[in-house]
């Protein structure tokens, strides 16, 4: 006669979340570790140098655009002053 102490639990989950002794246990996946190695460091160095080269090429282009914008701003200001003088002359007549 089976007593409550000897009865198996109702769920299939046992200790260590393994389920029963049926052989269908799936182990947790192996997680690879990212250990720094020489290939990783060389890749970082190549990427860093590439970014620096692109930055050094873009810097003069950005500077030329900025100077061009300042020049256009000054030209616009001069043209507004000329137009304002013409408007004032037209109002005086």
Short mmCIF file of N, CA and C in Angstrom, two decimals:
data_model
loop_
_atom_site.label_atom_id
_atom_site.label_comp_id
_atom_site.label_asym_id
_atom_site.label_seq_id
_atom_site.Cartn_x
_atom_site.Cartn_y
_atom_site.Cartn_z
N UNK A 1 0.83 -1.16 0.00
CA UNK A 1 0.00 0.00 0.00
C UNK A 1 0.89 1.24 0.00
N UNK A 2 0.61 2.14 -0.92
CA UNK A 2 1.43 3.33 -1.06
C UNK A 2 0.92 4.42 -0.12
N UNK A 3 1.84 5.05 0.55
CA UNK A 3 1.47 6.14 1.43
C UNK A 3 1.80 7.48 0.75
N UNK A 4 1.44 8.58 1.38
CA UNK A 4 1.67 9.91 0.81
C UNK A 4 3.16 10.22 0.75
N UNK A 5 3.96 9.62 1.67
CA UNK A 5 5.40 9.87 1.65
C UNK A 5 6.06 9.22 0.44
N UNK A 6 5.60 8.08 0.05
CA UNK A 6 6.23 7.35 -1.04
C UNK A 6 5.71 7.73 -2.42
N UNK A 7 4.65 8.50 -2.48
CA UNK A 7 4.04 8.85 -3.77
C UNK A 7 4.94 9.86 -4.50
N UNK A 8 5.01 9.71 -5.83
CA UNK A 8 5.80 10.64 -6.64
C UNK A 8 5.04 11.95 -6.77
N UNK A 9 5.76 13.05 -6.93
CA UNK A 9 5.06 14.34 -7.13
C UNK A 9 4.30 14.32 -8.46
N UNK A 10 3.27 15.15 -8.55
CA UNK A 10 2.41 15.16 -9.72
C UNK A 10 3.12 15.73 -10.94
N UNK A 11 4.02 16.69 -10.76
CA UNK A 11 4.68 17.28 -11.92
C UNK A 11 5.90 16.48 -12.32
N UNK A 12 6.35 16.67 -13.52
CA UNK A 12 7.52 15.96 -14.01
C UNK A 12 8.81 16.68 -13.62
N UNK A 13 8.73 17.88 -13.09
CA UNK A 13 9.91 18.63 -12.71
C UNK A 13 10.45 18.12 -11.40
N UNK A 14 11.73 17.80 -11.38
CA UNK A 14 12.35 17.32 -10.16
C UNK A 14 13.41 18.30 -9.70
N UNK A 15 14.38 17.77 -8.97
CA UNK A 15 15.47 18.60 -8.47
C UNK A 15 16.28 19.13 -9.65
N UNK A 16 16.82 20.29 -9.52
CA UNK A 16 17.62 20.96 -10.54
C UNK A 16 16.84 21.18 -11.84
N UNK A 17 15.53 21.19 -11.75
CA UNK A 17 14.67 21.47 -12.89
C UNK A 17 14.91 20.48 -14.03
N UNK A 18 15.18 19.23 -13.72
CA UNK A 18 15.54 18.24 -14.71
C UNK A 18 14.36 17.44 -15.22
N UNK A 19 13.26 17.50 -14.61
CA UNK A 19 12.17 16.64 -15.03
C UNK A 19 12.38 15.26 -14.44
N UNK A 20 11.73 14.25 -14.99
CA UNK A 20 11.86 12.90 -14.44
C UNK A 20 13.06 12.20 -15.05
N UNK A 21 13.24 10.96 -14.70
CA UNK A 21 14.38 10.18 -15.17
C UNK A 21 14.10 9.56 -16.54
N UNK A 22 13.50 10.29 -17.44
CA UNK A 22 13.11 9.70 -18.71
C UNK A 22 14.14 9.90 -19.81
N UNK A 23 15.25 10.58 -19.60
CA UNK A 23 16.30 10.72 -20.59
C UNK A 23 16.04 11.82 -21.62
N UNK A 24 15.03 12.64 -21.43
CA UNK A 24 14.76 13.71 -22.38
C UNK A 24 15.29 15.06 -21.87
N UNK A 25 16.28 15.03 -21.01
CA UNK A 25 16.85 16.26 -20.44
C UNK A 25 17.63 17.00 -21.51
N UNK A 26 17.35 18.27 -21.68
CA UNK A 26 18.08 19.12 -22.63
C UNK A 26 18.97 20.04 -21.80
N UNK A 27 20.27 19.93 -21.95
CA UNK A 27 21.16 20.77 -21.15
C UNK A 27 21.08 22.23 -21.62
N UNK A 28 21.44 23.15 -20.74
CA UNK A 28 21.41 24.56 -21.14
C UNK A 28 22.45 24.81 -22.24
N UNK A 29 22.19 25.80 -23.09
CA UNK A 29 23.13 26.06 -24.19
C UNK A 29 24.47 26.58 -23.66
N UNK A 30 25.51 26.25 -24.39
CA UNK A 30 26.85 26.72 -24.03
C UNK A 30 27.00 28.14 -24.56
N UNK A 31 27.32 29.05 -23.67
CA UNK A 31 27.46 30.45 -24.04
C UNK A 31 28.93 30.73 -24.29
N UNK A 32 29.28 31.14 -25.52
CA UNK A 32 30.70 31.42 -25.79
C UNK A 32 31.14 32.69 -25.07
N UNK A 33 32.34 32.69 -24.60
CA UNK A 33 32.88 33.86 -23.91
C UNK A 33 33.67 34.70 -24.91
N UNK A 34 33.53 35.99 -24.78
CA UNK A 34 34.28 36.90 -25.64
C UNK A 34 35.60 37.23 -24.98
N UNK A 35 36.58 36.41 -25.24
CA UNK A 35 37.90 36.66 -24.68
C UNK A 35 38.68 37.51 -25.66
N UNK A 36 39.36 38.53 -25.18
CA UNK A 36 40.13 39.37 -26.09
C UNK A 36 41.28 38.56 -26.69
N UNK A 37 41.32 38.54 -28.00
CA UNK A 37 42.42 37.86 -28.66
C UNK A 37 43.04 38.80 -29.68
N UNK A 38 44.05 38.33 -30.36
CA UNK A 38 44.79 39.18 -31.28
C UNK A 38 43.93 39.61 -32.46
N UNK A 39 43.10 38.71 -32.98
CA UNK A 39 42.25 39.05 -34.12
C UNK A 39 41.26 40.15 -33.75
N UNK A 40 40.72 40.07 -32.56
CA UNK A 40 39.77 41.07 -32.09
C UNK A 40 40.45 42.43 -31.99
N UNK A 41 41.66 42.47 -31.48
CA UNK A 41 42.38 43.73 -31.32
C UNK A 41 42.78 44.30 -32.67
N UNK A 42 43.17 43.46 -33.62
CA UNK A 42 43.55 43.93 -34.95
C UNK A 42 42.32 44.49 -35.65
N UNK A 43 41.19 43.86 -35.51
CA UNK A 43 39.96 44.36 -36.10
C UNK A 43 39.57 45.71 -35.54
N UNK A 44 39.71 45.86 -34.24
CA UNK A 44 39.42 47.15 -33.61
C UNK A 44 40.36 48.22 -34.14
N UNK A 45 41.64 47.89 -34.28
CA UNK A 45 42.63 48.85 -34.76
C UNK A 45 42.32 49.26 -36.19
N UNK A 46 41.94 48.32 -37.04
CA UNK A 46 41.61 48.64 -38.43
C UNK A 46 40.37 49.54 -38.48
N UNK A 47 39.36 49.24 -37.69
CA UNK A 47 38.15 50.05 -37.66
C UNK A 47 38.44 51.46 -37.15
N UNK A 48 39.28 51.55 -36.11
CA UNK A 48 39.62 52.86 -35.54
C UNK A 48 40.38 53.70 -36.56
N UNK A 49 41.35 53.11 -37.23
CA UNK A 49 42.12 53.85 -38.23
C UNK A 49 41.24 54.27 -39.40
N UNK A 50 40.31 53.43 -39.80
CA UNK A 50 39.39 53.78 -40.89
C UNK A 50 38.53 54.97 -40.49
N UNK A 51 38.02 54.96 -39.27
CA UNK A 51 37.20 56.08 -38.81
C UNK A 51 38.01 57.37 -38.74
N UNK A 52 39.26 57.27 -38.32
CA UNK A 52 40.11 58.46 -38.25
C UNK A 52 40.38 59.02 -39.65
N UNK A 53 40.61 58.16 -40.62
CA UNK A 53 40.86 58.62 -41.99
C UNK A 53 39.61 59.30 -42.54
N UNK A 54 38.45 58.72 -42.31
CA UNK A 54 37.21 59.34 -42.79
C UNK A 54 36.99 60.69 -42.10
N UNK A 55 37.26 60.77 -40.81
CA UNK A 55 37.12 62.03 -40.08
C UNK A 55 38.06 63.08 -40.64
N UNK A 56 39.32 62.69 -40.90
CA UNK A 56 40.30 63.64 -41.43
C UNK A 56 39.94 64.10 -42.84
N UNK A 57 39.26 63.26 -43.61
CA UNK A 57 38.82 63.67 -44.94
C UNK A 57 37.59 64.57 -44.88
N UNK A 58 36.72 64.33 -43.93
CA UNK A 58 35.50 65.13 -43.82
C UNK A 58 35.73 66.49 -43.16
N UNK A 59 36.74 66.59 -42.32
CA UNK A 59 36.96 67.84 -41.60
C UNK A 59 37.19 69.04 -42.53
N UNK A 60 38.05 68.96 -43.55
CA UNK A 60 38.20 70.11 -44.45
C UNK A 60 36.93 70.42 -45.23
N UNK A 61 36.18 69.39 -45.60
CA UNK A 61 34.94 69.63 -46.33
C UNK A 61 33.95 70.37 -45.46
N UNK A 62 33.85 69.98 -44.20
CA UNK A 62 32.94 70.67 -43.27
C UNK A 62 33.39 72.11 -43.06
N UNK A 63 34.71 72.33 -42.95
CA UNK A 63 35.22 73.69 -42.76
C UNK A 63 34.91 74.56 -43.98
N UNK A 64 35.08 74.03 -45.18
CA UNK A 64 34.77 74.80 -46.40
C UNK A 64 33.28 75.14 -46.47
N UNK A 65 32.43 74.18 -46.08
CA UNK A 65 31.00 74.45 -46.09
C UNK A 65 30.65 75.55 -45.09
N UNK A 66 31.28 75.51 -43.91
CA UNK A 66 31.01 76.52 -42.89
C UNK A 66 31.42 77.90 -43.37
N UNK A 67 32.61 78.00 -43.99
CA UNK A 67 33.06 79.29 -44.51
C UNK A 67 32.16 79.78 -45.64
N UNK A 68 31.69 78.88 -46.47
CA UNK A 68 30.78 79.25 -47.54
C UNK A 68 29.46 79.76 -46.98
N UNK A 69 28.98 79.15 -45.93
CA UNK A 69 27.74 79.60 -45.29
C UNK A 69 27.92 80.99 -44.69
N UNK A 70 29.06 81.22 -44.05
CA UNK A 70 29.32 82.56 -43.49
C UNK A 70 29.38 83.61 -44.60
N UNK A 71 30.01 83.27 -45.71
CA UNK A 71 30.09 84.21 -46.83
C UNK A 71 28.71 84.49 -47.40
N UNK A 72 27.88 83.47 -47.55
CA UNK A 72 26.53 83.67 -48.07
C UNK A 72 25.71 84.52 -47.10
N UNK A 73 25.93 84.33 -45.81
CA UNK A 73 25.21 85.12 -44.80
C UNK A 73 25.58 86.60 -44.91
N UNK A 74 26.87 86.89 -45.09
CA UNK A 74 27.30 88.28 -45.24
C UNK A 74 26.76 88.90 -46.52
N UNK A 75 26.77 88.12 -47.60
CA UNK A 75 26.24 88.63 -48.87
C UNK A 75 24.75 88.93 -48.75
N UNK A 76 24.02 88.08 -48.08
CA UNK A 76 22.59 88.30 -47.89
C UNK A 76 22.33 89.56 -47.07
N UNK A 77 23.17 89.76 -46.05
CA UNK A 77 23.02 90.96 -45.22
C UNK A 77 23.28 92.22 -46.04
N UNK A 78 24.30 92.19 -46.90
CA UNK A 78 24.58 93.33 -47.76
C UNK A 78 23.42 93.61 -48.71
N UNK A 79 22.87 92.56 -49.30
CA UNK A 79 21.77 92.74 -50.23
C UNK A 79 20.53 93.28 -49.52
N UNK A 80 20.29 92.84 -48.28
CA UNK A 80 19.15 93.38 -47.53
C UNK A 80 19.33 94.86 -47.25
N UNK A 81 20.57 95.28 -46.95
CA UNK A 81 20.83 96.70 -46.70
C UNK A 81 20.59 97.52 -47.97
N UNK A 82 21.01 97.00 -49.13
CA UNK A 82 20.79 97.71 -50.40
C UNK A 82 19.30 97.83 -50.68
N UNK A 83 18.57 96.74 -50.48
CA UNK A 83 17.13 96.77 -50.73
C UNK A 83 16.45 97.75 -49.78
N UNK A 84 16.88 97.79 -48.53
CA UNK A 84 16.28 98.71 -47.56
C UNK A 84 16.55 100.16 -47.96
N UNK A 85 17.77 100.45 -48.47
CA UNK A 85 18.07 101.81 -48.94
C UNK A 85 17.16 102.18 -50.11
N UNK A 86 16.97 101.23 -51.05
CA UNK A 86 16.11 101.51 -52.19
C UNK A 86 14.67 101.75 -51.75
N UNK A 87 14.20 100.98 -50.77
CA UNK A 87 12.84 101.19 -50.26
C UNK A 87 12.73 102.56 -49.61
N UNK A 88 13.74 102.97 -48.84
CA UNK A 88 13.70 104.28 -48.19
C UNK A 88 13.70 105.40 -49.24
N UNK A 89 14.48 105.25 -50.33
CA UNK A 89 14.51 106.27 -51.39
C UNK A 89 13.13 106.35 -52.06
N UNK A 90 12.52 105.18 -52.29
CA UNK A 90 11.22 105.18 -52.95
C UNK A 90 10.16 105.83 -52.07
N UNK A 91 10.27 105.68 -50.77
CA UNK A 91 9.30 106.27 -49.85
C UNK A 91 9.48 107.79 -49.78
N UNK A 92 10.71 108.27 -49.94
CA UNK A 92 10.96 109.70 -49.86
C UNK A 92 10.40 110.43 -51.08
N UNK A 93 10.35 109.79 -52.21
CA UNK A 93 9.86 110.47 -53.43
C UNK A 93 8.39 110.57 -53.46
#
